[in-house]
Amino acid sequence: MEVTHMSESSELAPNVRALVGFAAEPVVMEVERGAIRRFCEAVGDSNPLFTDEEYAQNGPHGDIICPPGFFGWPKKPVAGLTEPTATMIAQFAEAGFPGLLDGGIEYQFYMPIYPGDVLTSSAKIVDVYEREGKTGKSLFGIIEVTYTNQKGEIVCKARRILIGRQA
């Protein structure tokens, strides 16, 4: 399988190559105790470190903490702001790759996230490349998001892969 990265020569449209380095406005959100509870209820996670305040206060972190994936993927908080996922989808479609697959998200967690923490997510497109497979060409886009807390400490990094398929 042949892979062409955007840093190499490519027949891809300039607008697709230009995606690399595109960064969104940072998104800020406060972690709320009730939101953690609702998230755990929604996904069926009954781990007492996330759901039982009394248990968690006597546990290793001294309070409940956010379960992995709680903060999800950054969304547009204000009308008019553009974020990398929407930009990538539009440019892939314009380049003839309108079919979209989610190639997955990989998280790296560095420290617990607590109720009251204020998280800032900074997302950017770090790579776009093309692969030729049995069914034709596909575009792959990699978005990295770094989450920091109110102290400026990195609490999590995420890498998401989006795959554009030819029509």
PDB file of C-alpha atoms in Angstrom:
ATOM      1  CA  MET A   1       0.000   0.000   0.000  1.00  0.00           C
ATOM      2  CA  GLU A   2       1.463   3.325  -1.069  1.00  0.00           C
ATOM      3  CA  VAL A   3       1.369   6.283   1.327  1.00  0.00           C
ATOM      4  CA  THR A   4       1.999   9.872   0.262  1.00  0.00           C
ATOM      5  CA  HIS A   5       2.346  12.449   3.055  1.00  0.00           C
ATOM      6  CA  MET A   6       1.550  16.075   2.335  1.00  0.00           C
ATOM      7  CA  SER A   7       5.131  17.092   3.039  1.00  0.00           C
ATOM      8  CA  GLU A   8       6.046  15.050  -0.049  1.00  0.00           C
ATOM      9  CA  SER A   9       4.966  15.816  -3.602  1.00  0.00           C
ATOM     10  CA  SER A  10       1.351  14.950  -4.201  1.00  0.00           C
ATOM     11  CA  GLU A  11      -1.334  15.343  -6.812  1.00  0.00           C
ATOM     12  CA  LEU A  12      -3.780  16.463  -4.151  1.00  0.00           C
ATOM     13  CA  ALA A  13      -5.449  19.817  -4.386  1.00  0.00           C
ATOM     14  CA  PRO A  14      -3.558  22.677  -2.734  1.00  0.00           C
ATOM     15  CA  ASN A  15      -6.495  23.294  -0.380  1.00  0.00           C
ATOM     16  CA  VAL A  16      -6.043  19.769   1.049  1.00  0.00           C
ATOM     17  CA  ARG A  17      -2.272  20.174   1.439  1.00  0.00           C
ATOM     18  CA  ALA A  18      -2.878  23.546   3.095  1.00  0.00           C
ATOM     19  CA  LEU A  19      -4.846  21.856   5.895  1.00  0.00           C
ATOM     20  CA  VAL A  20      -1.635  20.842   7.690  1.00  0.00           C
ATOM     21  CA  GLY A  21      -1.024  23.338  10.461  1.00  0.00           C
ATOM     22  CA  PHE A  22      -4.608  24.629  10.550  1.00  0.00           C
ATOM     23  CA  ALA A  23      -5.452  25.356  14.193  1.00  0.00           C
ATOM     24  CA  ALA A  24      -8.734  26.218  15.816  1.00  0.00           C
ATOM     25  CA  GLU A  25      -9.458  28.888  18.360  1.00  0.00           C
ATOM     26  CA  PRO A  26      -8.907  27.342  21.805  1.00  0.00           C
ATOM     27  CA  VAL A  27     -12.074  26.079  23.477  1.00  0.00           C
ATOM     28  CA  VAL A  28     -12.467  26.596  27.238  1.00  0.00           C
ATOM     29  CA  MET A  29     -14.820  24.586  29.439  1.00  0.00           C
ATOM     30  CA  GLU A  30     -15.274  24.261  33.166  1.00  0.00           C
ATOM     31  CA  VAL A  31     -15.605  20.708  34.445  1.00  0.00           C
ATOM     32  CA  GLU A  32     -18.800  20.466  36.470  1.00  0.00           C
ATOM     33  CA  ARG A  33     -19.587  17.774  39.031  1.00  0.00           C
ATOM     34  CA  GLY A  34     -23.101  17.303  37.612  1.00  0.00           C
ATOM     35  CA  ALA A  35     -21.756  16.907  34.092  1.00  0.00           C
ATOM     36  CA  ILE A  36     -19.434  14.122  35.284  1.00  0.00           C
ATOM     37  CA  ARG A  37     -22.395  12.350  36.912  1.00  0.00           C
ATOM     38  CA  ARG A  38     -24.578  12.702  33.793  1.00  0.00           C
ATOM     39  CA  PHE A  39     -21.758  11.452  31.568  1.00  0.00           C
ATOM     40  CA  CYS A  40     -21.255   8.373  33.767  1.00  0.00           C
ATOM     41  CA  GLU A  41     -24.998   7.673  33.729  1.00  0.00           C
ATOM     42  CA  ALA A  42     -25.112   8.044  29.941  1.00  0.00           C
ATOM     43  CA  VAL A  43     -22.247   5.615  29.303  1.00  0.00           C
ATOM     44  CA  GLY A  44     -23.101   3.226  32.151  1.00  0.00           C
ATOM     45  CA  ASP A  45     -19.879   3.797  34.094  1.00  0.00           C
ATOM     46  CA  SER A  46     -20.456   3.152  37.798  1.00  0.00           C
ATOM     47  CA  ASN A  47     -16.814   3.336  38.917  1.00  0.00           C
ATOM     48  CA  PRO A  48     -17.014   4.937  42.388  1.00  0.00           C
ATOM     49  CA  LEU A  49     -13.931   7.063  41.651  1.00  0.00           C
ATOM     50  CA  PHE A  50     -16.155   8.914  39.168  1.00  0.00           C
ATOM     51  CA  THR A  51     -19.601   8.595  40.763  1.00  0.00           C
ATOM     52  CA  ASP A  52     -19.427   8.278  44.566  1.00  0.00           C
ATOM     53  CA  GLU A  53     -18.183  11.453  46.259  1.00  0.00           C
ATOM     54  CA  GLU A  54     -17.740   9.859  49.697  1.00  0.00           C
ATOM     55  CA  TYR A  55     -15.806   6.898  48.278  1.00  0.00           C
ATOM     56  CA  ALA A  56     -13.700   9.157  46.051  1.00  0.00           C
ATOM     57  CA  GLN A  57     -12.830  11.539  48.906  1.00  0.00           C
ATOM     58  CA  ASN A  58     -11.230   8.603  50.725  1.00  0.00           C
ATOM     59  CA  GLY A  59      -9.561   7.347  47.541  1.00  0.00           C
ATOM     60  CA  PRO A  60      -6.229   8.125  45.912  1.00  0.00           C
ATOM     61  CA  HIS A  61      -7.324  11.456  44.373  1.00  0.00           C
ATOM     62  CA  GLY A  62      -9.244  12.992  47.297  1.00  0.00           C
ATOM     63  CA  ASP A  63     -12.301  13.760  45.148  1.00  0.00           C
ATOM     64  CA  ILE A  64     -14.171  12.382  42.178  1.00  0.00           C
ATOM     65  CA  ILE A  65     -12.293  12.617  38.898  1.00  0.00           C
ATOM     66  CA  CYS A  66     -13.402  12.642  35.285  1.00  0.00           C
ATOM     67  CA  PRO A  67     -13.630   9.312  33.518  1.00  0.00           C
ATOM     68  CA  PRO A  68     -11.554   8.903  30.358  1.00  0.00           C
ATOM     69  CA  GLY A  69     -13.208  10.505  27.359  1.00  0.00           C
ATOM     70  CA  PHE A  70     -15.468  12.727  29.487  1.00  0.00           C
ATOM     71  CA  PHE A  71     -14.462  15.946  27.788  1.00  0.00           C
ATOM     72  CA  GLY A  72     -15.025  14.464  24.360  1.00  0.00           C
ATOM     73  CA  TRP A  73     -13.905  16.255  21.268  1.00  0.00           C
ATOM     74  CA  PRO A  74     -13.895  20.074  21.151  1.00  0.00           C
ATOM     75  CA  LYS A  75     -16.899  21.587  19.464  1.00  0.00           C
ATOM     76  CA  LYS A  76     -17.531  25.046  18.117  1.00  0.00           C
ATOM     77  CA  PRO A  77     -18.560  27.026  21.206  1.00  0.00           C
ATOM     78  CA  VAL A  78     -19.554  30.170  19.304  1.00  0.00           C
ATOM     79  CA  ALA A  79     -21.243  30.553  15.927  1.00  0.00           C
ATOM     80  CA  GLY A  80     -18.708  31.508  13.296  1.00  0.00           C
ATOM     81  CA  LEU A  81     -15.689  29.775  14.793  1.00  0.00           C
ATOM     82  CA  THR A  82     -14.194  27.063  12.630  1.00  0.00           C
ATOM     83  CA  GLU A  83     -12.657  23.902  13.985  1.00  0.00           C
ATOM     84  CA  PRO A  84     -10.368  21.400  12.257  1.00  0.00           C
ATOM     85  CA  THR A  85     -12.859  18.547  11.842  1.00  0.00           C
ATOM     86  CA  ALA A  86     -15.430  20.626   9.934  1.00  0.00           C
ATOM     87  CA  THR A  87     -12.702  22.259   7.858  1.00  0.00           C
ATOM     88  CA  MET A  88     -11.154  18.898   6.979  1.00  0.00           C
ATOM     89  CA  ILE A  89     -14.520  17.369   6.031  1.00  0.00           C
ATOM     90  CA  ALA A  90     -15.311  20.283   3.708  1.00  0.00           C
ATOM     91  CA  GLN A  91     -11.892  20.234   2.020  1.00  0.00           C
ATOM     92  CA  PHE A  92     -11.905  16.445   1.596  1.00  0.00           C
ATOM     93  CA  ALA A  93     -15.350  16.630  -0.062  1.00  0.00           C
ATOM     94  CA  GLU A  94     -14.237  19.459  -2.348  1.00  0.00           C
ATOM     95  CA  ALA A  95     -11.223  17.340  -3.401  1.00  0.00           C
ATOM     96  CA  GLY A  96     -13.515  14.432  -4.406  1.00  0.00           C
ATOM     97  CA  PHE A  97     -13.475  12.459  -1.150  1.00  0.00           C
ATOM     98  CA  PRO A  98     -17.004  13.022   0.242  1.00  0.00           C
ATOM     99  CA  GLY A  99     -17.314   9.695   2.068  1.00  0.00           C
ATOM    100  CA  LEU A 100     -16.076   9.996   5.628  1.00  0.00           C
ATOM    101  CA  LEU A 101     -15.015   7.342   8.118  1.00  0.00           C
ATOM    102  CA  ASP A 102     -13.904   7.820  11.705  1.00  0.00           C
ATOM    103  CA  GLY A 103     -10.484   6.184  11.978  1.00  0.00           C
ATOM    104  CA  GLY A 104     -10.530   6.359  15.775  1.00  0.00           C
ATOM    105  CA  ILE A 105      -9.212   8.463  18.617  1.00  0.00           C
ATOM    106  CA  GLU A 106      -6.178   7.697  20.755  1.00  0.00           C
ATOM    107  CA  TYR A 107      -5.868   9.394  24.142  1.00  0.00           C
ATOM    108  CA  GLN A 108      -2.849   9.904  26.394  1.00  0.00           C
ATOM    109  CA  PHE A 109      -3.759  10.910  29.947  1.00  0.00           C
ATOM    110  CA  TYR A 110      -1.195  12.700  32.097  1.00  0.00           C
ATOM    111  CA  MET A 111      -3.059  13.601  35.296  1.00  0.00           C
ATOM    112  CA  PRO A 112      -6.550  13.418  36.799  1.00  0.00           C
ATOM    113  CA  ILE A 113      -9.181  15.986  35.863  1.00  0.00           C
ATOM    114  CA  TYR A 114     -11.271  17.249  38.790  1.00  0.00           C
ATOM    115  CA  PRO A 115     -14.600  19.047  39.141  1.00  0.00           C
ATOM    116  CA  GLY A 116     -13.876  22.761  38.988  1.00  0.00           C
ATOM    117  CA  ASP A 117     -10.912  22.390  36.648  1.00  0.00           C
ATOM    118  CA  VAL A 118     -11.027  24.730  33.677  1.00  0.00           C
ATOM    119  CA  LEU A 119      -9.830  22.917  30.566  1.00  0.00           C
ATOM    120  CA  THR A 120      -8.567  24.571  27.423  1.00  0.00           C
ATOM    121  CA  SER A 121      -8.456  22.433  24.301  1.00  0.00           C
ATOM    122  CA  SER A 122      -6.207  23.436  21.427  1.00  0.00           C
ATOM    123  CA  ALA A 123      -6.813  21.488  18.213  1.00  0.00           C
ATOM    124  CA  LYS A 124      -4.781  21.467  15.019  1.00  0.00           C
ATOM    125  CA  ILE A 125      -4.380  19.377  11.893  1.00  0.00           C
ATOM    126  CA  VAL A 126      -0.912  17.815  12.004  1.00  0.00           C
ATOM    127  CA  ASP A 127      -0.897  15.601   8.908  1.00  0.00           C
ATOM    128  CA  VAL A 128      -2.867  14.749   5.798  1.00  0.00           C
ATOM    129  CA  TYR A 129      -1.851  11.885   3.579  1.00  0.00           C
ATOM    130  CA  GLU A 130      -3.131   9.731   0.763  1.00  0.00           C
ATOM    131  CA  ARG A 131      -3.203   5.956   0.493  1.00  0.00           C
ATOM    132  CA  GLU A 132      -3.975   3.776  -2.461  1.00  0.00           C
ATOM    133  CA  GLY A 133      -5.902   0.650  -1.497  1.00  0.00           C
ATOM    134  CA  LYS A 134      -7.868  -2.116  -3.206  1.00  0.00           C
ATOM    135  CA  THR A 135     -10.921   0.114  -3.590  1.00  0.00           C
ATOM    136  CA  GLY A 136      -9.097   3.281  -4.653  1.00  0.00           C
ATOM    137  CA  LYS A 137      -7.531   6.285  -3.025  1.00  0.00           C
ATOM    138  CA  SER A 138      -8.319   7.500   0.470  1.00  0.00           C
ATOM    139  CA  LEU A 139      -7.281  10.622   2.326  1.00  0.00           C
ATOM    140  CA  PHE A 140      -6.244  10.415   5.962  1.00  0.00           C
ATOM    141  CA  GLY A 141      -6.242  13.446   8.217  1.00  0.00           C
ATOM    142  CA  ILE A 142      -4.727  13.558  11.703  1.00  0.00           C
ATOM    143  CA  ILE A 143      -6.016  16.067  14.250  1.00  0.00           C
ATOM    144  CA  GLU A 144      -4.224  16.524  17.561  1.00  0.00           C
ATOM    145  CA  VAL A 145      -5.872  18.121  20.562  1.00  0.00           C
ATOM    146  CA  THR A 146      -3.978  19.169  23.677  1.00  0.00           C
ATOM    147  CA  TYR A 147      -5.979  19.733  26.865  1.00  0.00           C
ATOM    148  CA  THR A 148      -4.501  21.921  29.605  1.00  0.00           C
ATOM    149  CA  ASN A 149      -5.952  22.815  32.981  1.00  0.00           C
ATOM    150  CA  GLN A 150      -6.179  26.246  34.615  1.00  0.00           C
ATOM    151  CA  LYS A 151      -2.569  25.873  35.815  1.00  0.00           C
ATOM    152  CA  GLY A 152      -1.332  25.356  32.247  1.00  0.00           C
ATOM    153  CA  GLU A 153      -0.561  21.683  32.922  1.00  0.00           C
ATOM    154  CA  ILE A 154      -1.182  19.217  30.105  1.00  0.00           C
ATOM    155  CA  VAL A 155      -3.817  16.778  31.345  1.00  0.00           C
ATOM    156  CA  CYS A 156      -4.517  14.918  28.099  1.00  0.00           C
ATOM    157  CA  LYS A 157      -3.585  14.685  24.441  1.00  0.00           C
ATOM    158  CA  ALA A 158      -5.787  13.158  21.775  1.00  0.00           C
ATOM    159  CA  ARG A 159      -5.133  12.125  18.158  1.00  0.00           C
ATOM    160  CA  ARG A 160      -8.085  11.621  15.851  1.00  0.00           C
ATOM    161  CA  ILE A 161      -7.939  10.083  12.395  1.00  0.00           C
ATOM    162  CA  LEU A 162     -10.516  10.983   9.748  1.00  0.00           C
ATOM    163  CA  ILE A 163     -10.597   9.035   6.494  1.00  0.00           C
ATOM    164  CA  GLY A 164     -12.016  10.499   3.293  1.00  0.00           C
ATOM    165  CA  ARG A 165     -13.176   8.035   0.636  1.00  0.00           C
ATOM    166  CA  GLN A 166     -13.651   8.759  -3.059  1.00  0.00           C
ATOM    167  CA  ALA A 167     -17.192   8.891  -4.395  1.00  0.00           C
TER     168      ALA A 167
END
